[in-house]
Amino acid sequence: MTPRSWARWACSASWAASTATCGKAGAENGDIEEFFKLLDRHMTAPVTEDSIWRTSDANTDFEPNASAPIMRQQNVVHLTKVITDWYKKAPAAI
């Protein structure tokens, strides 16, 4: 997924509902796109043990040797919150 695609996803209902973004009270689309450009280098598969996905709260949303997050609703909701929190305060690895 490209940073632009991630930005489009970010402006979907799940991201917008959790961050009040997309031209409303929060960030502009361009800001969100820039944020996802920072994540681009972390979008490799399979997910390695030293990746941000394993060394952060996102770890609970990935199975061992996973190429993608667990797609159960509770995991998607949790991962959305983790990434939303990174937008507000990015970990050093980003």
Coordinates of N, CA and C in Angstrom, one line a residue:
M1 N 0.8 -1.2 0.0 CA 0.0 0.0 0.0 C 0.9 1.2 0.0
T2 N 0.6 2.2 -0.8 CA 1.4 3.4 -0.9 C 1.0 4.4 0.2
P3 N 1.8 5.4 0.5 CA 1.4 6.4 1.5 C 0.1 7.1 1.2
R4 N -0.1 7.3 -0.1 CA -1.4 7.9 -0.5 C -2.5 7.0 -0.2
S5 N -2.4 5.7 -0.5 CA -3.4 4.8 -0.2 C -3.7 4.7 1.3
W6 N -2.6 4.7 2.1 CA -2.7 4.7 3.6 C -3.5 6.0 4.0
A7 N -3.2 7.1 3.4 CA -3.9 8.3 3.8 C -5.3 8.2 3.5
R8 N -5.7 7.6 2.3 CA -7.1 7.4 2.0 C -7.8 6.6 3.1
W9 N -7.1 5.5 3.5 CA -7.6 4.6 4.5 C -7.7 5.4 5.8
A10 N -6.8 6.3 6.1 CA -6.8 7.0 7.3 C -8.0 7.9 7.4
C11 N -8.5 8.3 6.2 CA -9.7 9.2 6.2 C -11.0 8.4 6.1
S12 N -10.8 7.1 6.3 CA -12.0 6.2 6.4 C -12.7 6.4 7.7
A13 N -13.8 5.8 7.8 CA -14.7 6.0 9.1 C -13.9 5.6 10.3
S14 N -13.1 4.5 10.3 CA -12.5 4.0 11.5 C -11.4 5.0 12.0
W15 N -10.6 5.5 11.1 CA -9.6 6.5 11.5 C -10.2 7.8 11.9
A16 N -11.1 8.3 11.0 CA -11.7 9.6 11.3 C -12.5 9.6 12.6
A17 N -13.2 8.5 12.9 CA -13.9 8.4 14.1 C -13.1 8.4 15.3
S18 N -11.9 7.9 15.2 CA -11.0 7.8 16.4 C -10.1 9.0 16.5
T19 N -9.9 9.8 15.5 CA -9.0 10.9 15.6 C -9.6 12.3 15.3
A20 N -10.8 12.3 14.8 CA -11.5 13.6 14.4 C -10.6 14.3 13.4
T21 N -10.1 13.5 12.4 CA -9.2 14.1 11.4 C -9.9 14.4 10.1
C22 N -9.1 14.5 9.0 CA -9.6 14.6 7.7 C -10.3 16.0 7.4
G23 N -9.6 17.0 7.8 CA -10.2 18.4 7.5 C -11.2 18.9 8.6
K24 N -11.4 18.1 9.6 CA -12.4 18.5 10.6 C -11.6 19.2 11.7
A25 N -11.7 18.7 12.9 CA -11.0 19.4 14.0 C -9.5 19.0 14.1
G26 N -9.1 18.0 13.3 CA -7.7 17.5 13.5 C -6.9 17.8 12.3
A27 N -6.1 16.8 11.9 CA -5.1 17.0 10.8 C -5.7 17.1 9.4
E28 N -5.0 17.7 8.5 CA -5.4 17.8 7.1 C -4.9 16.5 6.4
N29 N -5.5 16.2 5.3 CA -5.2 15.0 4.5 C -3.7 14.9 4.2
G30 N -3.1 16.0 3.9 CA -1.7 16.1 3.6 C -0.8 15.7 4.8
D31 N -1.2 16.1 5.9 CA -0.5 15.8 7.2 C -0.6 14.3 7.4
I32 N -1.7 13.7 7.2 CA -1.9 12.3 7.4 C -1.1 11.5 6.4
E33 N -1.1 12.0 5.1 CA -0.3 11.3 4.1 C 1.2 11.4 4.5
E34 N 1.7 12.5 5.0 CA 3.1 12.6 5.4 C 3.4 11.6 6.6
F35 N 2.5 11.5 7.5 CA 2.6 10.5 8.6 C 2.8 9.1 8.1
F36 N 1.9 8.7 7.1 CA 2.0 7.3 6.6 C 3.3 7.1 5.7
K37 N 3.8 8.2 5.2 CA 5.1 8.1 4.5 C 6.2 7.6 5.5
L38 N 6.1 8.1 6.7 CA 7.1 7.7 7.7 C 6.9 6.2 8.1
L39 N 5.7 5.7 8.0 CA 5.5 4.3 8.2 C 5.9 3.4 7.1
D40 N 6.0 3.9 5.9 CA 6.2 3.2 4.7 C 7.4 2.1 4.8
R41 N 8.5 2.5 5.4 CA 9.6 1.6 5.5 C 9.4 0.5 6.4
H42 N 8.3 0.6 7.2 CA 8.0 -0.5 8.2 C 7.0 -1.5 7.6
M43 N 6.6 -1.3 6.4 CA 5.5 -2.1 5.8 C 6.1 -3.3 5.0
T44 N 6.9 -4.1 5.7 CA 7.5 -5.2 5.0 C 6.8 -6.5 5.6
A45 N 6.9 -7.6 4.8 CA 6.4 -8.8 5.2 C 7.4 -9.9 5.0
P46 N 7.5 -10.9 5.8 CA 6.8 -11.0 7.1 C 7.3 -10.0 8.1
V47 N 6.5 -9.8 9.1 CA 6.8 -8.8 10.2 C 7.9 -9.4 11.0
T48 N 9.0 -8.7 11.1 CA 10.2 -9.1 11.8 C 10.1 -8.8 13.3
E49 N 10.8 -9.6 14.1 CA 10.8 -9.4 15.6 C 11.3 -8.1 16.1
D50 N 12.1 -7.4 15.3 CA 12.6 -6.1 15.7 C 11.8 -4.9 15.1
S51 N 10.7 -5.2 14.4 CA 9.9 -4.1 13.8 C 9.1 -3.4 14.8
I52 N 8.6 -2.2 14.4 CA 7.7 -1.4 15.3 C 6.4 -2.2 15.6
W53 N 6.1 -3.1 14.7 CA 4.8 -3.8 15.0 C 5.0 -4.9 16.1
R54 N 6.3 -5.3 16.3 CA 6.6 -6.3 17.4 C 7.1 -5.6 18.7
T55 N 7.6 -4.4 18.6 CA 8.2 -3.7 19.7 C 7.4 -2.6 20.3
S56 N 6.1 -2.7 20.0 CA 5.2 -1.7 20.5 C 3.9 -2.4 20.9
D57 N 2.9 -1.6 21.3 CA 1.6 -2.1 21.6 C 0.9 -2.8 20.5
A58 N 1.3 -2.6 19.3 CA 0.8 -3.3 18.1 C 1.1 -4.8 18.1
N59 N 2.0 -5.2 18.9 CA 2.4 -6.6 18.9 C 1.3 -7.6 19.1
T60 N 0.3 -7.2 19.9 CA -0.8 -8.1 20.2 C -1.7 -8.3 18.9
D61 N -1.5 -7.5 17.9 CA -2.4 -7.6 16.7 C -1.7 -8.4 15.6
F62 N -0.6 -9.0 15.9 CA 0.1 -9.8 14.8 C 0.4 -11.2 15.4
E63 N 0.2 -12.2 14.6 CA 0.6 -13.6 14.9 C 2.0 -13.7 14.6
P64 N 2.7 -14.8 15.2 CA 4.1 -15.0 14.8 C 4.3 -15.2 13.3
N65 N 5.3 -14.7 12.7 CA 5.7 -14.8 11.3 C 4.6 -14.3 10.4
A66 N 3.8 -13.3 10.9 CA 2.7 -12.8 10.1 C 3.1 -11.9 9.0
S67 N 2.3 -11.8 8.0 CA 2.5 -10.9 6.9 C 1.6 -9.7 7.0
A68 N 0.6 -9.8 7.8 CA -0.4 -8.8 8.0 C -1.0 -8.9 9.4
P69 N -1.7 -7.9 9.8 CA -2.3 -7.9 11.2 C -3.5 -9.0 11.2
I70 N -3.8 -9.4 12.4 CA -5.0 -10.2 12.7 C -6.2 -9.4 12.3
M71 N -7.1 -9.9 11.5 CA -8.2 -9.1 11.0 C -9.5 -9.2 11.8
R72 N -9.4 -9.7 13.0 CA -10.6 -9.7 13.9 C -10.9 -8.3 14.2
Q73 N -12.2 -7.9 14.4 CA -12.6 -6.6 14.6 C -11.8 -5.9 15.8
Q74 N -11.7 -6.7 16.9 CA -11.1 -6.1 18.1 C -9.6 -5.8 17.8
N75 N -8.9 -6.6 16.9 CA -7.6 -6.3 16.6 C -7.4 -5.1 15.7
V76 N -8.3 -5.0 14.7 CA -8.3 -3.8 13.8 C -8.6 -2.5 14.6
V77 N -9.6 -2.6 15.5 CA -9.9 -1.4 16.4 C -8.6 -1.1 17.2
H78 N -8.0 -2.1 17.8 CA -6.8 -1.8 18.7 C -5.7 -1.2 17.8
L79 N -5.4 -1.8 16.7 CA -4.3 -1.4 15.8 C -4.6 0.1 15.4
T80 N -5.8 0.4 15.0 CA -6.2 1.7 14.6 C -5.9 2.7 15.8
K81 N -6.2 2.3 17.0 CA -5.9 3.2 18.2 C -4.4 3.3 18.3
V82 N -3.6 2.3 18.2 CA -2.1 2.3 18.3 C -1.6 3.3 17.3
I83 N -2.0 3.1 16.0 CA -1.5 4.0 15.0 C -1.9 5.4 15.2
T84 N -3.1 5.6 15.6 CA -3.6 7.0 15.9 C -2.8 7.6 17.0
D85 N -2.5 6.8 18.0 CA -1.6 7.4 19.1 C -0.2 7.7 18.6
W86 N 0.3 6.9 17.6 CA 1.6 7.2 17.0 C 1.5 8.6 16.2
Y87 N 0.4 8.8 15.6 CA 0.2 10.1 14.9 C 0.3 11.3 15.9
K88 N -0.2 11.1 17.1 CA -0.2 12.1 18.1 C 1.2 12.2 18.7
K89 N 1.9 11.1 18.9 CA 3.2 11.0 19.5 C 3.9 9.8 19.0
A90 N 4.7 10.0 18.0 CA 5.4 8.9 17.3 C 6.5 8.3 18.1
P91 N 6.6 7.0 18.1 CA 7.7 6.3 18.8 C 9.1 6.7 18.0
A92 N 10.2 6.5 18.7 CA 11.5 6.9 18.2 C 11.8 6.1 16.9
A93 N 11.3 4.9 16.8 CA 11.6 4.0 15.6 C 11.0 4.5 14.4
I94 N 10.0 5.4 14.4 CA 9.4 5.9 13.2 C 10.2 7.0 12.7

